[in-house]
């Protein structure tokens, strides 16, 4: 069981470049999430998808876009990277968060914007 | 703004002792509470969840919830050096999402 798979694991971008972070889960979960984690700031929600076909903004959506491609895949796009987007990005999924199920996290993407 | 507060630590305990980690939350209507463990450089992993007042035990871990006082605790009995990690508290902040605290770093000294 792969769980939640994120690619790439590491990435260095120049300011202004764009990139897409990929996430796929094989647990048939309905809900998927993108978080960023910064020292002293904890995990902050960027976007989430409660179910296939829906996406919603989280706490820090500016500078990001998402696509829920199908039930398995949820991608995060940085259109014009900025140094403030240097962070560790985690994708997560949940079977039924409304019923109290927790998250399963991917291994993370370490992004540096120079 | 719904908030989840944790002491950042580090909390240092000797091997074999009980580690007590605390978390307070601001939304009185919160119903589901989670503890995640995160080793350095790794992703968070779910270790406990609780939704009823009182205690919930799982092996060496006990989660305690007090909704009236709006706090949730995690006790780790017989602490081991392998328990050294950052522990994140999460509270359901809406139907589909959770709000995380910044985490408490635990160091178990051999």
Coordinates of C-alpha atoms in Angstrom, one line a residue:
Chain A
X1 CA 0.0 0.0 0.0
X2 CA 1.6 3.2 -1.1
X3 CA -0.9 5.5 0.8
X4 CA -0.3 9.1 -0.3
X5 CA 2.5 9.7 -2.9
X6 CA 3.9 13.2 -3.5
X7 CA 6.3 14.2 -6.2
X8 CA 8.8 15.7 -6.4
X9 CA 10.5 15.3 -3.0
X10 CA 12.8 18.2 -3.4
X11 CA 12.7 21.2 -5.8
X12 CA 14.7 24.4 -6.2
X13 CA 13.0 27.2 -8.2
X14 CA 14.0 30.6 -9.3
X15 CA 11.7 33.5 -8.5
X16 CA 9.0 33.8 -11.1
X17 CA 9.2 30.2 -12.3
X18 CA 6.2 27.9 -12.1
X19 CA 5.7 24.3 -11.1
X20 CA 3.1 21.8 -10.1
X21 CA 3.3 19.5 -7.1
X22 CA 1.7 16.2 -7.7
X23 CA -0.2 14.1 -5.2
X24 CA -2.0 10.8 -5.5
X25 CA -3.7 8.5 -3.0
X26 CA -4.7 4.9 -3.4
X27 CA -6.9 4.6 -0.3
X28 CA -10.2 5.6 -2.1
X29 CA -10.4 8.7 0.2
X30 CA -12.9 11.3 -0.7
X31 CA -11.1 14.4 0.8
X32 CA -7.6 15.7 -0.1
X33 CA -5.6 18.6 1.2
X34 CA -2.5 20.7 0.6
X35 CA -0.6 22.1 3.7
X36 CA 2.6 24.0 4.0
X37 CA 4.7 23.8 7.1
X38 CA 7.1 26.5 8.1
X39 CA 9.2 26.8 11.3
X40 CA 7.2 28.2 14.2
X41 CA 4.0 28.4 12.0
X42 CA 2.8 24.9 12.1
X43 CA 0.8 23.3 9.4
X44 CA -1.3 25.8 7.4
X45 CA -4.0 24.7 5.0
X46 CA -3.6 26.0 1.4
X47 CA -6.5 24.4 -0.4
X48 CA -8.6 21.3 0.1
X49 CA -11.0 19.2 -1.9
X50 CA -13.8 17.7 0.1
X51 CA -14.8 15.4 -2.8
X52 CA -14.0 14.9 -6.4
X53 CA -15.1 17.9 -8.4
X54 CA -14.9 20.4 -5.6
X55 CA -12.0 22.6 -4.3
X56 CA -12.0 25.3 -1.6
X57 CA -9.5 27.8 -0.2
X58 CA -7.9 27.3 3.1
X59 CA -6.0 29.6 5.3
X60 CA -3.2 30.7 2.9
X61 CA -4.3 30.3 -0.7
X62 CA -2.7 33.3 -2.3
X63 CA -0.2 32.4 -5.0
X64 CA -1.5 28.9 -5.4
X65 CA -4.0 27.0 -7.6
X66 CA -5.2 23.4 -7.3
X67 CA -6.8 20.8 -9.5
X68 CA -8.7 17.7 -8.4
X69 CA -8.0 15.7 -11.4
X70 CA -10.0 12.7 -10.3
X71 CA -10.7 10.9 -7.0
X72 CA -7.0 9.8 -6.6
X73 CA -5.1 12.9 -7.7
X74 CA -4.9 16.5 -6.3
X75 CA -2.2 18.8 -7.7
X76 CA -0.9 22.1 -6.4
X77 CA 0.4 24.7 -8.8
X78 CA 2.6 27.7 -8.1
X79 CA 2.2 30.1 -11.1
X80 CA 5.0 32.5 -10.3
X81 CA 7.1 31.3 -7.4
X82 CA 8.3 33.8 -4.7
X83 CA 10.9 33.3 -1.9
X84 CA 8.0 33.5 0.6
X85 CA 6.8 30.2 -0.8
X86 CA 9.9 28.4 0.4
X87 CA 8.5 25.7 2.6
X88 CA 7.7 22.0 3.1
X89 CA 4.5 21.1 1.4
X90 CA 2.4 18.1 2.5
X91 CA -0.5 16.5 0.7
X92 CA -3.0 14.6 2.9
X93 CA -6.1 12.6 2.4
X94 CA -9.0 11.6 4.6
X95 CA -11.7 9.0 4.3
X96 CA -14.4 11.0 6.0
X97 CA -13.2 14.0 7.9
X98 CA -16.8 15.0 8.7
X99 CA -17.1 11.7 10.7
X100 CA -13.9 12.3 12.6
X101 CA -11.4 10.4 10.5
X102 CA -7.9 11.9 10.6
X103 CA -5.4 12.5 7.8
X104 CA -2.9 10.4 6.1
X105 CA 0.0 12.5 4.9
X106 CA 2.4 12.1 2.0
X107 CA 6.1 12.3 2.6
X108 CA 6.4 16.0 1.7
X109 CA 8.0 18.2 -0.9
X110 CA 10.8 20.5 0.2
X111 CA 10.6 23.6 -2.0
X112 CA 13.2 26.3 -2.1
X113 CA 12.6 29.5 -4.1
X114 CA 15.8 31.6 -4.7
Chain B
X1 CA -10.1 32.9 14.0
X2 CA -10.2 29.4 15.5
X3 CA -6.9 28.7 17.3
X4 CA -5.1 25.7 18.7
X5 CA -2.3 26.4 21.1
X6 CA 0.6 24.3 22.2
X7 CA 3.8 25.0 24.1
X8 CA 6.6 24.7 21.6
X9 CA 9.0 23.1 24.2
X10 CA 11.3 21.3 24.1
X11 CA 9.9 19.2 26.8
X12 CA 12.6 17.0 28.2
X13 CA 11.9 13.9 30.2
X14 CA 14.1 11.0 31.4
X15 CA 13.6 7.6 29.8
X16 CA 10.9 5.6 31.6
X17 CA 9.0 8.7 32.8
X18 CA 5.6 10.0 31.8
X19 CA 5.6 12.8 29.2
X20 CA 2.6 15.1 29.4
X21 CA 1.7 17.2 26.3
X22 CA -1.0 19.8 26.4
X23 CA -3.1 21.6 23.8
X24 CA -5.9 24.2 24.2
X25 CA -8.4 25.2 21.6
X26 CA -10.6 28.2 21.2
X27 CA -13.7 26.8 19.4
X28 CA -16.1 25.6 22.1
X29 CA -18.0 23.7 19.4
X30 CA -15.1 21.5 18.3
X31 CA -15.9 17.8 18.4
X32 CA -12.9 15.8 17.1
X33 CA -9.3 16.0 18.4
X34 CA -6.2 14.3 17.1
X35 CA -2.6 13.8 18.1
X36 CA 0.0 13.4 15.4
X37 CA 3.7 12.5 15.8
X38 CA 6.3 14.0 13.5
X39 CA 9.9 12.9 13.5
X40 CA 12.4 15.4 12.2
X41 CA 12.3 15.6 8.4
X42 CA 9.3 13.3 8.2
X43 CA 5.6 13.7 7.7
X44 CA 3.1 13.7 10.5
X45 CA 1.5 10.4 11.4
X46 CA -1.7 9.9 13.3
X47 CA -1.3 8.3 16.7
X48 CA -4.5 9.1 18.7
X49 CA -7.9 10.6 18.2
X50 CA -10.6 11.4 20.8
X51 CA -14.1 12.9 20.6
X52 CA -15.6 12.2 24.0
X53 CA -14.8 13.8 27.4
X54 CA -12.5 11.6 29.5
X55 CA -9.6 9.4 28.7
X56 CA -8.8 7.2 25.8
X57 CA -5.9 4.7 26.0
X58 CA -3.9 3.0 23.3
X59 CA -0.8 1.1 24.5
X60 CA 1.5 3.6 26.2
X61 CA -0.5 6.6 24.9
X62 CA -3.5 8.1 26.7
X63 CA -5.4 11.1 25.3
X64 CA -7.5 13.1 27.7
X65 CA -10.2 15.5 26.7
X66 CA -11.9 18.2 28.8
X67 CA -14.4 20.1 26.7
X68 CA -15.5 22.4 29.5
X69 CA -11.9 23.7 29.9
X70 CA -11.2 23.3 26.2
X71 CA -8.0 21.3 26.5
X72 CA -6.8 18.0 25.2
X73 CA -3.7 16.2 26.6
X74 CA -1.5 13.4 25.5
X75 CA 0.3 11.3 28.1
X76 CA 3.1 9.0 27.1
X77 CA 3.9 6.4 29.7
X78 CA 7.4 4.7 30.0
X79 CA 8.8 7.2 27.6
X80 CA 11.5 5.9 25.2
X81 CA 14.2 7.8 23.3
X82 CA 12.3 6.7 20.1
X83 CA 9.4 8.9 21.3
X84 CA 11.5 12.0 20.8
X85 CA 9.6 13.9 18.1
X86 CA 7.3 16.9 17.7
X87 CA 3.7 16.2 18.7
X88 CA 1.0 18.1 16.8
X89 CA -2.5 18.6 18.2
X90 CA -5.3 19.0 15.6
X91 CA -8.9 20.1 16.1
X92 CA -11.7 19.8 13.7
X93 CA -12.2 23.3 12.4
X94 CA -15.1 22.6 10.0
X95 CA -16.8 19.7 8.3
X96 CA -13.8 18.9 6.1
X97 CA -10.7 20.4 7.7
X98 CA -8.6 20.4 10.8
X99 CA -6.6 23.2 12.5
X100 CA -3.2 22.3 13.7
X101 CA -1.2 23.6 16.6
X102 CA 2.5 24.5 16.1
X103 CA 3.6 21.4 18.0
X104 CA 5.5 20.5 21.1
X105 CA 9.0 19.1 20.7
X106 CA 9.6 16.2 23.1
X107 CA 13.1 15.0 24.0
X108 CA 13.4 11.7 25.9
X109 CA 16.8 11.5 27.6
X110 CA 18.4 8.1 27.8

